[in-house]
C-alpha positions as CSV (number, residue, x, y, z in Angstrom):
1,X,123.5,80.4,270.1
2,X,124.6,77.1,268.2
3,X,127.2,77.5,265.8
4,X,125.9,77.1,262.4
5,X,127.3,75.9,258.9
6,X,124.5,75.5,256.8
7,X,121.9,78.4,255.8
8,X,118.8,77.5,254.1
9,X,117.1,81.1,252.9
10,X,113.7,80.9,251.4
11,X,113.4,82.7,247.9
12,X,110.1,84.7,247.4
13,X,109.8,88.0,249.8
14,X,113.0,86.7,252.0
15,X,115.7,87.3,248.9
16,X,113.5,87.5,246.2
17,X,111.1,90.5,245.6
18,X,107.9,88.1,245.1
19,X,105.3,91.0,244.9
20,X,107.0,92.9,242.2
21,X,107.6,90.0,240.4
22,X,104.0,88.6,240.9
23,X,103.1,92.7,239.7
24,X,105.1,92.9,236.7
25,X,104.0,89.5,235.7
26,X,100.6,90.1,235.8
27,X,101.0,93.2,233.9
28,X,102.5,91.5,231.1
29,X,100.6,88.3,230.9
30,X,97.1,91.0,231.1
31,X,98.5,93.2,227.9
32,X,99.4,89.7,226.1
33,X,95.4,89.2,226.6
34,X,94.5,92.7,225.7
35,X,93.0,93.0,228.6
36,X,91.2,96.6,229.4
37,X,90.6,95.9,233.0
38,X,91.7,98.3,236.3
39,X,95.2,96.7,236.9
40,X,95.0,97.4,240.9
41,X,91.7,95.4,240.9
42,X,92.7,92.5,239.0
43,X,96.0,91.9,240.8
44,X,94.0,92.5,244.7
45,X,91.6,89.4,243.1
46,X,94.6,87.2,241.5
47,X,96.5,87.8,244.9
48,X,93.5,86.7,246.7
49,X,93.1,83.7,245.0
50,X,96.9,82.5,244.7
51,X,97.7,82.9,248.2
52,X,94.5,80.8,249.4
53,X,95.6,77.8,246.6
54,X,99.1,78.3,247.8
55,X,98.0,77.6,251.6
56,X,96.2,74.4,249.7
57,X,99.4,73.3,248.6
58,X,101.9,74.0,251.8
59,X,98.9,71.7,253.2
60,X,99.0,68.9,250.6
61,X,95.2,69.9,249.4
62,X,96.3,70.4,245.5
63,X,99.6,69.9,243.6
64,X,101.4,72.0,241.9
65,X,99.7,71.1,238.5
66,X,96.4,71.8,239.7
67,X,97.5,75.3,241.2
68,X,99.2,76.4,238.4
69,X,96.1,76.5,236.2
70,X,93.4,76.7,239.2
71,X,94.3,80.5,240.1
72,X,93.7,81.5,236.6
73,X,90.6,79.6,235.8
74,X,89.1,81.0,239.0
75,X,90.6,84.9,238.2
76,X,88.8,84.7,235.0
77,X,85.3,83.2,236.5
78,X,85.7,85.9,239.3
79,X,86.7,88.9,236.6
80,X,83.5,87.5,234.2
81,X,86.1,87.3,231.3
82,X,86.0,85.2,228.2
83,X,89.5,83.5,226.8
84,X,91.4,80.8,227.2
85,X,92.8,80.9,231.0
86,X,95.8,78.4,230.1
87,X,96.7,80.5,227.5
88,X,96.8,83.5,229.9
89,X,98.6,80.9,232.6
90,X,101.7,80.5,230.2
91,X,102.2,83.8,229.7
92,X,102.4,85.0,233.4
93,X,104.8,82.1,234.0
94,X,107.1,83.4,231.2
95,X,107.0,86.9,233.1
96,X,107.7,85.7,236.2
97,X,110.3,83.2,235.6
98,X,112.2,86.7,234.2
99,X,111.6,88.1,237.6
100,X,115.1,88.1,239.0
101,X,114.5,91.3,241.2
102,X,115.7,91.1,244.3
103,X,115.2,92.3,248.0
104,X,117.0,95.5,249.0
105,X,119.5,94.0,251.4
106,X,119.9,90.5,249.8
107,X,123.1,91.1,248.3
108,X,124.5,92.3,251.2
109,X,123.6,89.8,253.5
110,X,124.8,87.4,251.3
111,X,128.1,88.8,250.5
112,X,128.5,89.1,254.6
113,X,127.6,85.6,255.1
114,X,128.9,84.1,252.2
115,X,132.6,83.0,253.5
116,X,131.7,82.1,256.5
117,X,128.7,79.4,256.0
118,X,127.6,77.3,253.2
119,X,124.4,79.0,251.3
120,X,121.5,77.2,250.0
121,X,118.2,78.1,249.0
122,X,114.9,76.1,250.0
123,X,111.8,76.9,248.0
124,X,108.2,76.1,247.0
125,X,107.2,76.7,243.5
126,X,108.1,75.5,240.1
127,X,111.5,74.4,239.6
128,X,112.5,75.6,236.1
129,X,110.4,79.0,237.2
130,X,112.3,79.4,240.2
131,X,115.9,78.2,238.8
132,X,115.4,80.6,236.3
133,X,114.0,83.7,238.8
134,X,117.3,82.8,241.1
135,X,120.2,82.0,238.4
136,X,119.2,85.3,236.2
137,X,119.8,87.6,239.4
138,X,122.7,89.0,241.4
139,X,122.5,86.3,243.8
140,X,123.1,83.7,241.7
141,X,127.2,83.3,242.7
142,X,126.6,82.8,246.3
143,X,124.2,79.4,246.5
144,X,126.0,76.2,246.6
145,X,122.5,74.7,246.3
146,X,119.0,75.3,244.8
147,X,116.2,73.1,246.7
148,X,113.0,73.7,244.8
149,X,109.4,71.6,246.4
150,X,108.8,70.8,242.3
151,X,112.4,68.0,242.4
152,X,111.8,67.1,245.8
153,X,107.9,66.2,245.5
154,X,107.3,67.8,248.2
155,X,106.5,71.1,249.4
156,X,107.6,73.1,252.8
157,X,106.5,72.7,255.5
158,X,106.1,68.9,254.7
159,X,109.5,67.4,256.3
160,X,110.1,65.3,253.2
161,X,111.2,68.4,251.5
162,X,113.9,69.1,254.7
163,X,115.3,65.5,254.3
164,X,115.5,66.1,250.5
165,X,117.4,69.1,251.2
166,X,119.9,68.2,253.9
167,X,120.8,64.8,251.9
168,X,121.0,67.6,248.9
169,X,123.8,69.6,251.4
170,X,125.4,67.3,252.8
171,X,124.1,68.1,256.3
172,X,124.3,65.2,258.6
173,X,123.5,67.0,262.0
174,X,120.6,69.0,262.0
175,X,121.8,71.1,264.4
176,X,124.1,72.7,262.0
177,X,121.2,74.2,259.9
178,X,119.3,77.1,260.0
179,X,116.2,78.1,258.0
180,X,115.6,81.6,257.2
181,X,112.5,82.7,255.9
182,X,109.6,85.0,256.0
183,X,106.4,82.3,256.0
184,X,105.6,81.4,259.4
185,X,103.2,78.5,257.8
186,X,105.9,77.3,255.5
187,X,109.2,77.8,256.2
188,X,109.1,78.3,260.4
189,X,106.5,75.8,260.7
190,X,108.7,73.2,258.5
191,X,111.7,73.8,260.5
192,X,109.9,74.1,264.1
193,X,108.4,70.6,263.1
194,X,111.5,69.0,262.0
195,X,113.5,69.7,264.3
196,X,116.2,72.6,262.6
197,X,116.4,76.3,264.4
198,X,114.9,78.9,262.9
199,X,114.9,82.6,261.6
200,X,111.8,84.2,261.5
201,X,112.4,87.1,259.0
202,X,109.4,89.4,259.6
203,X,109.7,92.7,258.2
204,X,106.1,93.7,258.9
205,X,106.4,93.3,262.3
206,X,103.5,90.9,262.3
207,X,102.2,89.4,265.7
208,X,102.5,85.8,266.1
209,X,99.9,83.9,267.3
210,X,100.8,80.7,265.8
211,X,102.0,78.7,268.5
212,X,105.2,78.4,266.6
213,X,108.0,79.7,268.3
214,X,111.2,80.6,266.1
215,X,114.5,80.2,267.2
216,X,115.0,84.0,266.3
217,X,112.9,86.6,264.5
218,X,114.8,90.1,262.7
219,X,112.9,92.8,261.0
220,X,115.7,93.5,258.9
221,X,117.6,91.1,256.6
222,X,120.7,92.4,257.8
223,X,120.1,91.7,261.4
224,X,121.4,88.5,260.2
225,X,125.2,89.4,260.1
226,X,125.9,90.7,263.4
227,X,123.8,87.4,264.9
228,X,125.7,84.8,262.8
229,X,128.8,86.0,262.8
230,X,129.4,87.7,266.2
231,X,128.2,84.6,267.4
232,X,130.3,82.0,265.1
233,X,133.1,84.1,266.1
């Protein structure tokens, strides 16, 4: 194993709790509406649909723009409600850019890793959403860096993003970096195809039959310590 000192994490379900965020979001922006509508069946339909425009984004399809008021428009259409879906689209972003909760063993990875590596974070969404999500929670101390796809006009796993964030770094060598992330289209994808090793982070224990190989792949967040640092020395 190469000696590292740069770590890229992704945000959302790597150190940041994306489906309780995306939950309580929902949830508030629905109550906002005055929605009387079965929660659980409403979120199944808005997850649905967000995931499938997010895919359309990792693959250049929409921009952010367009998602951003897309999933809404098309939640309404598929719920048969009446209202203003932009309306509705403001108010879940308010929610969620207050979603600073985190996953259970973030802290504590970072806290391990922190002295011995240079943190950043490498994200796709909107970056005054996600600066907000990541600088209101407990993590916010230990990132020397915030790379979000909204200021690098480009999203993961497009490698424009990747040479926006290692000029961001500092990291001249990418054999330095590692990504670490849950999304095998995204963030193992972006990294297989630029060249940078990898950290499959994969908690589910899903198969892979992607063709894209990680460097490594842990079940548990904190799998990372004993591999980086037993192995930096």
């Amino acid at each position: 194993m190469k000696p590292y000192r740069y770590l890229l994490f992704d945000a959302d379900d790597t150190l940041l709790d994306f489906r309780r965020c995306e939950r309580e979001a929902l949830a508030g922006a629905m109550k906002e509406a005055g929605w009387d509508t079965d929660f659980d069946g409403c979120l199944a339909c808005y997850t649905a649909i967000n995931r499938a425009l997010w895919t359309d984004y990792e693959q250049n399809r929409i921009t952010q723009n367009q998602l951003r008021g897309e999933r809404f428009r098309r939640l309404f259409e598929q719920l048969g409600v009446d209202g203003d879906s932009e309306a509705f689209a403001s108010a879940y972003l308010r929610y969620f850019a207050a979603g600073s909760f985190v996953t259970p063993d973030a802290r504590a990875v970072c806290d391990a890793l922190k002295p011995a590596f240079d943190l950043s974070i490498i994200t796709n969404g909107v970056s005054d959403v996600q600066f907000s999500r990541i600088q209101g929670s407990e993590l916010k101390a230990y990132f020397d860096h915030i790379v979000v796809s909204d200021d690098a006009g480009s999203a993961k796993p497009a490698p424009a993003i990747f040479d926006y964030a290692l000029k961001k770094i500092g990291c001249m060598d990418k054999s330095q970096a590692l990504i670490v992330g849950d999304s095998l289209s995204s963030d193992i994808r972006g990294g297989f195809g630029y060249g940078i090793d990898t950290c499959w982070y994969n908690p589910e224990r899903l198969s892979n039959n992607s063709g894209i190989v990680p460097t490594y792949e842990i079940a548990q967040l904190t799998e990372l310590i004993p591999l980086l640092l037993e192995e930096n020395g």
